[in-house]
C-alpha cells in the first residue's frame, strides 16, 4: 500500500472458523517484528471458552 510518506505494511491474523480478524499490525517495514506484533494482539484477544 503506498501512502504519501512511503510504504505501509499490514500483517493480520484471521480466525478461520469465524473469518474474523483477531490481530493486526501496521509498520513501515516488513520484518518479522510486524508479524509478531500482530500475533501478540491476537493472543491478547483470545477467548479461552470453546465456540458453541
mmCIF file with all atom_site columns, C-alpha atoms in Angstrom, residues 15 17-18 47-52:
data_model
loop_
_atom_site.group_PDB
_atom_site.id
_atom_site.type_symbol
_atom_site.label_atom_id
_atom_site.label_alt_id
_atom_site.label_comp_id
_atom_site.label_asym_id
_atom_site.label_entity_id
_atom_site.label_seq_id
_atom_site.pdbx_PDB_ins_code
_atom_site.Cartn_x
_atom_site.Cartn_y
_atom_site.Cartn_z
_atom_site.occupancy
_atom_site.B_iso_or_equiv
_atom_site.pdbx_formal_charge
_atom_site.auth_seq_id
_atom_site.auth_comp_id
_atom_site.auth_asym_id
_atom_site.auth_atom_id
_atom_site.pdbx_PDB_model_num
ATOM 1 C CA . UNK A 1 15 ? -9.832  -16.781 12.836 1.00 0.00 ? 15 UNK A CA 1
ATOM 2 C CA . UNK A 1 17 ? -13.801 -20.530 11.963 1.00 0.00 ? 17 UNK A CA 1
ATOM 3 C CA . UNK A 1 18 ? -15.436 -17.102 12.147 1.00 0.00 ? 18 UNK A CA 1
ATOM 4 C CA . UNK A 1 47 ? -11.188 -16.167 24.217 1.00 0.00 ? 47 UNK A CA 1
ATOM 5 C CA . UNK A 1 48 ? -10.477 -19.310 26.223 1.00 0.00 ? 48 UNK A CA 1
ATOM 6 C CA . UNK A 1 49 ? -14.033 -20.626 26.020 1.00 0.00 ? 49 UNK A CA 1
ATOM 7 C CA . UNK A 1 50 ? -14.814 -23.016 23.138 1.00 0.00 ? 50 UNK A CA 1
ATOM 8 C CA . UNK A 1 51 ? -17.191 -21.870 20.408 1.00 0.00 ? 51 UNK A CA 1
ATOM 9 C CA . UNK A 1 52 ? -20.719 -23.280 20.547 1.00 0.00 ? 52 UNK A CA 1
#
